[in-house]
Amino acid sequence: MNIVIFGPPGAGKGTQSNLIVKKFKLHQLSTGELLRKEIKNKTSLGNQISFIMKDGNLVSDKIVGDLIEKYISNKIFKSRLIFDGYPRNLVQAEYLESLLKKYNQKIDLVLKLSVPLEIIKKRILERKNLEKRTDDNEDIAIKRFQTYENNIKPVINFYKQSNLLKVVNGEGPITEISDKISGLIEGIKG
Ligand code: AMP
């Protein structure tokens, strides 16, 4: 099964993805993580994208599209992917459909973690003290939240139409949220 998980930066989608990955033996495909790795390793792609990411803007659809194809085309990950941070706009959502089709796969479930901006700001500032990510300060946090919300609306509608979307309240304790998510996954496994 392939799952897409949505939630603005700081909504806890990374944490929840990790838990689902372990429980259901899936592979987490976080485009943000892959891109940060490129920057950390100072690859030519990393140098090209570091300023875009620092400003809280989106990297080009072509760059992230090529990154995810490497995973979708790999037999090891076939129908075992959880997409975290992709798709971020309608072009990417449509590209994901076509890529999955190309490799005889589909999306089985789309999860949206919903958390208000005030809570996100609090979490981002807490995380800043722990991880020291350069894109974690309050102004950038708000920018990333707004960029995310603006781009994601049509994507959410896209998945609503195909009846794959489940909205999960992401405000409660981590275990409570992961129990809800597990229930939804077990529901589609039948
Ligand atoms: P994330 O870890 O998902 O919050 O992503 C961190 C940053 O990586 C974003 O602010 C973007 O600059 C970039 N990024 C991650 N995923 C994508 C994507 N699907 N399309 C474009 N840019 C992305």
Tab-separated table of N, CA, C and O in Angstrom, residues 77-160:
chain	number	residue	atom	x	y	z
A	77	PHE	N	10.836	-0.974	-2.900
A	77	PHE	CA	9.853	-0.103	-2.246
A	77	PHE	C	8.464	-0.217	-2.866
A	77	PHE	O	7.566	0.543	-2.508
A	78	LYS	N	8.286	-1.175	-3.791
A	78	LYS	CA	7.025	-1.221	-4.541
A	78	LYS	C	5.810	-1.348	-3.608
A	78	LYS	O	5.724	-2.255	-2.780
A	79	SER	N	4.872	-0.426	-3.753
A	79	SER	CA	3.653	-0.371	-2.943
A	79	SER	C	3.935	-0.413	-1.439
A	79	SER	O	3.204	-1.034	-0.671
A	80	ARG	N	5.027	0.228	-1.041
A	80	ARG	CA	5.387	0.299	0.385
A	80	ARG	C	5.822	1.705	0.773
A	80	ARG	O	6.561	1.885	1.733
A	81	LEU	N	5.371	2.685	0.016
A	81	LEU	CA	5.880	4.042	0.265
A	81	LEU	C	4.897	4.917	1.028
A	81	LEU	O	3.685	4.824	0.817
A	82	ILE	N	5.453	5.723	1.921
A	82	ILE	CA	4.646	6.770	2.523
A	82	ILE	C	5.269	8.111	2.114
A	82	ILE	O	6.425	8.401	2.417
A	83	PHE	N	4.508	8.873	1.364
A	83	PHE	CA	5.002	10.146	0.830
A	83	PHE	C	4.785	11.244	1.865
A	83	PHE	O	3.655	11.532	2.246
A	84	ASP	N	5.899	11.810	2.316
A	84	ASP	CA	5.861	12.842	3.351
A	84	ASP	C	6.472	14.113	2.754
A	84	ASP	O	7.669	14.171	2.514
A	85	GLY	N	5.619	15.101	2.469
A	85	GLY	CA	6.128	16.346	1.880
A	85	GLY	C	5.985	16.397	0.366
A	85	GLY	O	6.403	17.354	-0.266
A	86	TYR	N	5.410	15.373	-0.206
A	86	TYR	CA	5.145	15.310	-1.644
A	86	TYR	C	3.798	14.617	-1.848
A	86	TYR	O	3.564	13.597	-1.211
A	87	PRO	N	2.916	15.087	-2.692
A	87	PRO	CA	3.005	16.278	-3.541
A	87	PRO	C	2.669	17.562	-2.779
A	87	PRO	O	1.907	17.538	-1.827
A	88	ARG	N	3.264	18.681	-3.224
A	88	ARG	CA	3.082	19.982	-2.562
A	88	ARG	C	2.196	20.914	-3.391
A	88	ARG	O	1.825	21.980	-2.937
A	89	ASN	N	1.913	20.562	-4.617
A	89	ASN	CA	1.034	21.378	-5.479
A	89	ASN	C	0.357	20.449	-6.498
A	89	ASN	O	0.661	19.244	-6.548
A	90	LEU	N	-0.551	21.026	-7.274
A	90	LEU	CA	-1.352	20.197	-8.176
A	90	LEU	C	-0.522	19.533	-9.275
A	90	LEU	O	-0.770	18.370	-9.630
A	91	VAL	N	0.475	20.252	-9.766
A	91	VAL	CA	1.352	19.683	-10.809
A	91	VAL	C	2.025	18.421	-10.267
A	91	VAL	O	2.077	17.382	-10.934
A	92	GLN	N	2.506	18.505	-9.025
A	92	GLN	CA	3.162	17.343	-8.413
A	92	GLN	C	2.173	16.201	-8.168
A	92	GLN	O	2.509	15.032	-8.331
A	93	ALA	N	0.941	16.544	-7.782
A	93	ALA	CA	-0.067	15.503	-7.524
A	93	ALA	C	-0.360	14.727	-8.814
A	93	ALA	O	-0.460	13.501	-8.810
A	94	GLU	N	-0.471	15.468	-9.909
A	94	GLU	CA	-0.748	14.815	-11.182
A	94	GLU	C	0.460	14.013	-11.660
A	94	GLU	O	0.322	12.919	-12.202
A	95	TYR	N	1.641	14.555	-11.394
A	95	TYR	CA	2.861	13.834	-11.774
A	95	TYR	C	2.981	12.530	-10.978
A	95	TYR	O	3.356	11.485	-11.519
A	96	LEU	N	2.624	12.593	-9.703
A	96	LEU	CA	2.676	11.396	-8.860
A	96	LEU	C	1.723	10.314	-9.395
A	96	LEU	O	2.089	9.133	-9.462
A	97	GLU	N	0.527	10.721	-9.791
A	97	GLU	CA	-0.425	9.767	-10.384
A	97	GLU	C	0.209	9.066	-11.576
A	97	GLU	O	0.135	7.852	-11.714
A	98	SER	N	0.821	9.867	-12.464
A	98	SER	CA	1.363	9.286	-13.700
A	98	SER	C	2.566	8.398	-13.405
A	98	SER	O	2.716	7.338	-14.014
A	99	LEU	N	3.385	8.803	-12.425
A	99	LEU	CA	4.539	7.958	-12.072
A	99	LEU	C	4.087	6.621	-11.485
A	99	LEU	O	4.610	5.564	-11.835
A	100	LEU	N	3.103	6.673	-10.586
A	100	LEU	CA	2.638	5.438	-9.956
A	100	LEU	C	2.033	4.501	-11.006
A	100	LEU	O	2.256	3.292	-10.990
A	101	LYS	N	1.304	5.072	-11.934
A	101	LYS	CA	0.704	4.290	-13.015
A	101	LYS	C	1.795	3.604	-13.850
A	101	LYS	O	1.706	2.426	-14.169
A	102	LYS	N	2.825	4.398	-14.151
A	102	LYS	CA	3.948	3.890	-14.952
A	102	LYS	C	4.569	2.648	-14.309
A	102	LYS	O	5.009	1.734	-14.996
A	103	TYR	N	4.618	2.621	-12.969
A	103	TYR	CA	5.236	1.491	-12.268
A	103	TYR	C	4.176	0.591	-11.616
A	103	TYR	O	4.450	-0.091	-10.628
A	104	ASN	N	2.963	0.585	-12.198
A	104	ASN	CA	1.871	-0.298	-11.745
A	104	ASN	C	1.546	-0.201	-10.265
A	104	ASN	O	1.441	-1.218	-9.571
A	105	GLN	N	1.399	1.013	-9.810
A	105	GLN	CA	1.054	1.219	-8.410
A	105	GLN	C	-0.037	2.264	-8.311
A	105	GLN	O	-0.416	2.881	-9.298
A	106	LYS	N	-0.531	2.467	-7.057
A	106	LYS	CA	-1.529	3.511	-6.836
A	106	LYS	C	-1.428	4.018	-5.396
A	106	LYS	O	-0.719	3.422	-4.578
A	107	ILE	N	-2.153	5.085	-5.111
A	107	ILE	CA	-2.245	5.583	-3.741
A	107	ILE	C	-3.470	4.941	-3.103
A	107	ILE	O	-4.537	4.894	-3.719
A	108	ASP	N	-3.307	4.415	-1.886
A	108	ASP	CA	-4.420	3.746	-1.215
A	108	ASP	C	-5.079	4.629	-0.163
A	108	ASP	O	-6.238	4.424	0.169
A	109	LEU	N	-4.304	5.560	0.393
A	109	LEU	CA	-4.836	6.395	1.470
A	109	LEU	C	-4.109	7.736	1.501
A	109	LEU	O	-2.894	7.791	1.314
A	110	VAL	N	-4.880	8.791	1.719
A	110	VAL	CA	-4.295	10.130	1.862
A	110	VAL	C	-4.699	10.667	3.229
A	110	VAL	O	-5.891	10.770	3.541
A	111	LEU	N	-3.713	10.958	4.068
A	111	LEU	CA	-3.981	11.454	5.421
A	111	LEU	C	-3.652	12.932	5.497
A	111	LEU	O	-2.593	13.356	5.031
A	112	LYS	N	-4.542	13.705	6.094
A	112	LYS	CA	-4.231	15.116	6.328
A	112	LYS	C	-4.244	15.375	7.831
A	112	LYS	O	-5.264	15.196	8.490
A	113	LEU	N	-3.078	15.768	8.362
A	113	LEU	CA	-2.998	16.149	9.775
A	113	LEU	C	-3.344	17.613	9.870
A	113	LEU	O	-2.682	18.450	9.260
A	114	SER	N	-4.371	17.917	10.623
A	114	SER	CA	-4.782	19.315	10.671
A	114	SER	C	-4.439	19.931	12.026
A	114	SER	O	-4.817	19.404	13.083
A	115	VAL	N	-3.636	21.005	11.991
A	115	VAL	CA	-3.152	21.687	13.200
A	115	VAL	C	-3.145	23.202	12.951
A	115	VAL	O	-2.654	23.649	11.918
A	116	PRO	N	-3.686	24.014	13.898
A	116	PRO	CA	-3.704	25.466	13.688
A	116	PRO	C	-2.314	26.114	13.749
A	116	PRO	O	-1.416	25.578	14.410
A	117	LEU	N	-2.159	27.278	13.096
A	117	LEU	CA	-0.861	27.972	13.016
A	117	LEU	C	-0.250	28.259	14.388
A	117	LEU	O	0.958	28.118	14.575
A	118	GLU	N	-1.071	28.656	15.378
A	118	GLU	CA	-0.527	29.001	16.698
A	118	GLU	C	0.233	27.826	17.315
A	118	GLU	O	1.293	27.990	17.905
A	119	ILE	N	-0.326	26.646	17.172
A	119	ILE	CA	0.315	25.445	17.735
A	119	ILE	C	1.580	25.106	16.947
A	119	ILE	O	2.603	24.725	17.514
A	120	ILE	N	1.520	25.271	15.641
A	120	ILE	CA	2.682	24.998	14.787
A	120	ILE	C	3.847	25.902	15.210
A	120	ILE	O	4.979	25.444	15.354
A	121	LYS	N	3.554	27.202	15.427
A	121	LYS	CA	4.605	28.156	15.790
A	121	LYS	C	5.299	27.709	17.077
A	121	LYS	O	6.523	27.737	17.183
A	122	LYS	N	4.500	27.292	18.037
A	122	LYS	CA	5.039	26.845	19.329
A	122	LYS	C	5.958	25.626	19.126
A	122	LYS	O	7.065	25.575	19.633
A	123	ARG	N	5.481	24.675	18.331
A	123	ARG	CA	6.273	23.452	18.106
A	123	ARG	C	7.572	23.750	17.365
A	123	ARG	O	8.613	23.181	17.669
A	124	ILE	N	7.490	24.655	16.370
A	124	ILE	CA	8.677	24.965	15.568
A	124	ILE	C	9.748	25.604	16.442
A	124	ILE	O	10.927	25.288	16.337
A	125	LEU	N	9.315	26.490	17.341
A	125	LEU	CA	10.290	27.156	18.205
A	125	LEU	C	10.912	26.157	19.175
A	125	LEU	O	12.090	26.239	19.495
A	126	GLU	N	10.136	25.188	19.635
A	126	GLU	CA	10.694	24.149	20.507
A	126	GLU	C	11.721	23.305	19.745
A	126	GLU	O	12.788	22.992	20.243
A	127	ARG	N	11.379	22.971	18.490
A	127	ARG	CA	12.257	22.123	17.679
A	127	ARG	C	13.569	22.844	17.366
A	127	ARG	O	14.613	22.226	17.298
A	128	LYS	N	13.461	24.187	17.184
A	128	LYS	CA	14.648	24.987	16.873
A	128	LYS	C	15.736	24.752	17.924
A	128	LYS	O	16.910	24.618	17.609
A	129	ASN	N	15.305	24.682	19.215
A	129	ASN	CA	16.278	24.479	20.290
A	129	ASN	C	16.900	23.095	20.249
A	129	ASN	O	18.005	22.885	20.691
A	130	LEU	N	16.154	22.139	19.687
A	130	LEU	CA	16.645	20.761	19.673
A	130	LEU	C	17.526	20.471	18.461
A	130	LEU	O	18.593	19.892	18.565
A	131	GLU	N	17.055	20.871	17.266
A	131	GLU	CA	17.717	20.417	16.029
A	131	GLU	C	18.523	21.509	15.338
A	131	GLU	O	19.313	21.232	14.457
A	132	LYS	N	18.238	22.775	15.670
A	132	LYS	CA	18.922	23.919	15.053
A	132	LYS	C	18.857	23.884	13.524
A	132	LYS	O	19.859	24.041	12.847
A	133	ARG	N	17.675	23.620	12.968
A	133	ARG	CA	17.513	23.708	11.511
A	133	ARG	C	17.540	25.180	11.101
A	133	ARG	O	16.887	25.999	11.717
A	134	THR	N	18.275	25.528	10.036
A	134	THR	CA	18.437	26.943	9.665
A	134	THR	C	17.129	27.556	9.172
A	134	THR	O	16.977	28.765	9.160
A	135	ASP	N	16.166	26.714	8.739
A	135	ASP	CA	14.908	27.283	8.258
A	135	ASP	C	13.857	27.356	9.375
A	135	ASP	O	12.696	27.561	9.131
A	136	ASP	N	14.283	27.171	10.639
A	136	ASP	CA	13.351	27.236	11.769
A	136	ASP	C	13.470	28.543	12.537
A	136	ASP	O	14.148	28.627	13.551
A	137	ASN	N	12.877	29.607	12.088
A	137	ASN	CA	12.651	30.748	12.969
A	137	ASN	C	11.220	31.208	12.705
A	137	ASN	O	10.583	30.746	11.751
A	138	GLU	N	10.702	32.100	13.568
A	138	GLU	CA	9.263	32.336	13.536
A	138	GLU	C	8.768	32.891	12.192
A	138	GLU	O	7.776	32.409	11.654
A	139	ASP	N	9.496	33.882	11.640
A	139	ASP	CA	9.045	34.471	10.373
A	139	ASP	C	9.025	33.432	9.259
A	139	ASP	O	8.081	33.333	8.478
A	140	ILE	N	10.125	32.673	9.199
A	140	ILE	CA	10.210	31.648	8.157
A	140	ILE	C	9.151	30.573	8.403
A	140	ILE	O	8.546	30.048	7.471
A	141	ALA	N	8.897	30.290	9.689
A	141	ALA	CA	7.886	29.280	10.019
A	141	ALA	C	6.524	29.700	9.471
A	141	ALA	O	5.797	28.900	8.878
A	142	ILE	N	6.191	30.987	9.645
A	142	ILE	CA	4.894	31.480	9.160
A	142	ILE	C	4.860	31.446	7.632
A	142	ILE	O	3.894	30.999	7.022
A	143	LYS	N	5.986	31.852	7.023
A	143	LYS	CA	6.079	31.841	5.558
A	143	LYS	C	5.889	30.418	5.020
A	143	LYS	O	5.157	30.185	4.059
A	144	ARG	N	6.557	29.467	5.670
A	144	ARG	CA	6.464	28.082	5.203
A	144	ARG	C	5.037	27.547	5.377
A	144	ARG	O	4.522	26.832	4.538
A	145	PHE	N	4.402	27.941	6.508
A	145	PHE	CA	3.019	27.512	6.756
A	145	PHE	C	2.108	28.056	5.656
A	145	PHE	O	1.298	27.330	5.077
A	146	GLN	N	2.275	29.371	5.343
A	146	GLN	CA	1.393	29.988	4.346
A	146	GLN	C	1.647	29.450	2.940
A	146	GLN	O	0.706	29.170	2.195
A	147	THR	N	2.929	29.299	2.587
A	147	THR	CA	3.262	28.724	1.275
A	147	THR	C	2.613	27.344	1.167
A	147	THR	O	1.995	26.992	0.167
A	148	TYR	N	2.770	26.587	2.254
A	148	TYR	CA	2.235	25.234	2.274
A	148	TYR	C	0.721	25.236	2.081
A	148	TYR	O	0.190	24.557	1.200
A	149	GLU	N	0.028	26.023	2.913
A	149	GLU	CA	-1.441	26.028	2.874
A	149	GLU	C	-1.965	26.488	1.510
A	149	GLU	O	-2.907	25.909	0.974
A	150	ASN	N	-1.323	27.534	0.938
A	150	ASN	CA	-1.790	28.045	-0.352
A	150	ASN	C	-1.640	27.020	-1.461
A	150	ASN	O	-2.517	26.861	-2.299
A	151	ASN	N	-0.508	26.343	-1.459
A	151	ASN	CA	-0.256	25.377	-2.533
A	151	ASN	C	-1.052	24.095	-2.367
A	151	ASN	O	-1.370	23.424	-3.338
A	152	ILE	N	-1.345	23.770	-1.105
A	152	ILE	CA	-1.874	22.442	-0.836
A	152	ILE	C	-3.398	22.342	-1.045
A	152	ILE	O	-3.917	21.258	-1.277
A	153	LYS	N	-4.089	23.493	-0.977
A	153	LYS	CA	-5.552	23.466	-1.098
A	153	LYS	C	-6.051	22.693	-2.320
A	153	LYS	O	-6.870	21.794	-2.185
A	154	PRO	N	-5.565	23.040	-3.521
A	154	PRO	CA	-6.033	22.291	-4.695
A	154	PRO	C	-5.642	20.817	-4.655
A	154	PRO	O	-6.356	19.966	-5.211
A	155	VAL	N	-4.536	20.517	-3.993
A	155	VAL	CA	-4.100	19.115	-3.904
A	155	VAL	C	-5.070	18.327	-3.021
A	155	VAL	O	-5.458	17.197	-3.340
A	156	ILE	N	-5.474	18.966	-1.914
A	156	ILE	CA	-6.429	18.330	-1.008
A	156	ILE	C	-7.746	18.080	-1.754
A	156	ILE	O	-8.329	16.989	-1.666
A	157	ASN	N	-8.185	19.070	-2.522
A	157	ASN	CA	-9.423	18.895	-3.300
A	157	ASN	C	-9.296	17.759	-4.311
A	157	ASN	O	-10.227	16.989	-4.517
A	158	PHE	N	-8.122	17.669	-4.905
A	158	PHE	CA	-7.824	16.613	-5.879
A	158	PHE	C	-8.057	15.226	-5.248
A	158	PHE	O	-8.703	14.365	-5.829
A	159	TYR	N	-7.548	15.038	-4.015
A	159	TYR	CA	-7.699	13.732	-3.355
A	159	TYR	C	-9.086	13.537	-2.752
A	159	TYR	O	-9.537	12.406	-2.595
A	160	LYS	N	-9.750	14.649	-2.418
A	160	LYS	CA	-11.126	14.566	-1.920
A	160	LYS	C	-12.005	13.947	-3.004
A	160	LYS	O	-12.849	13.097	-2.749
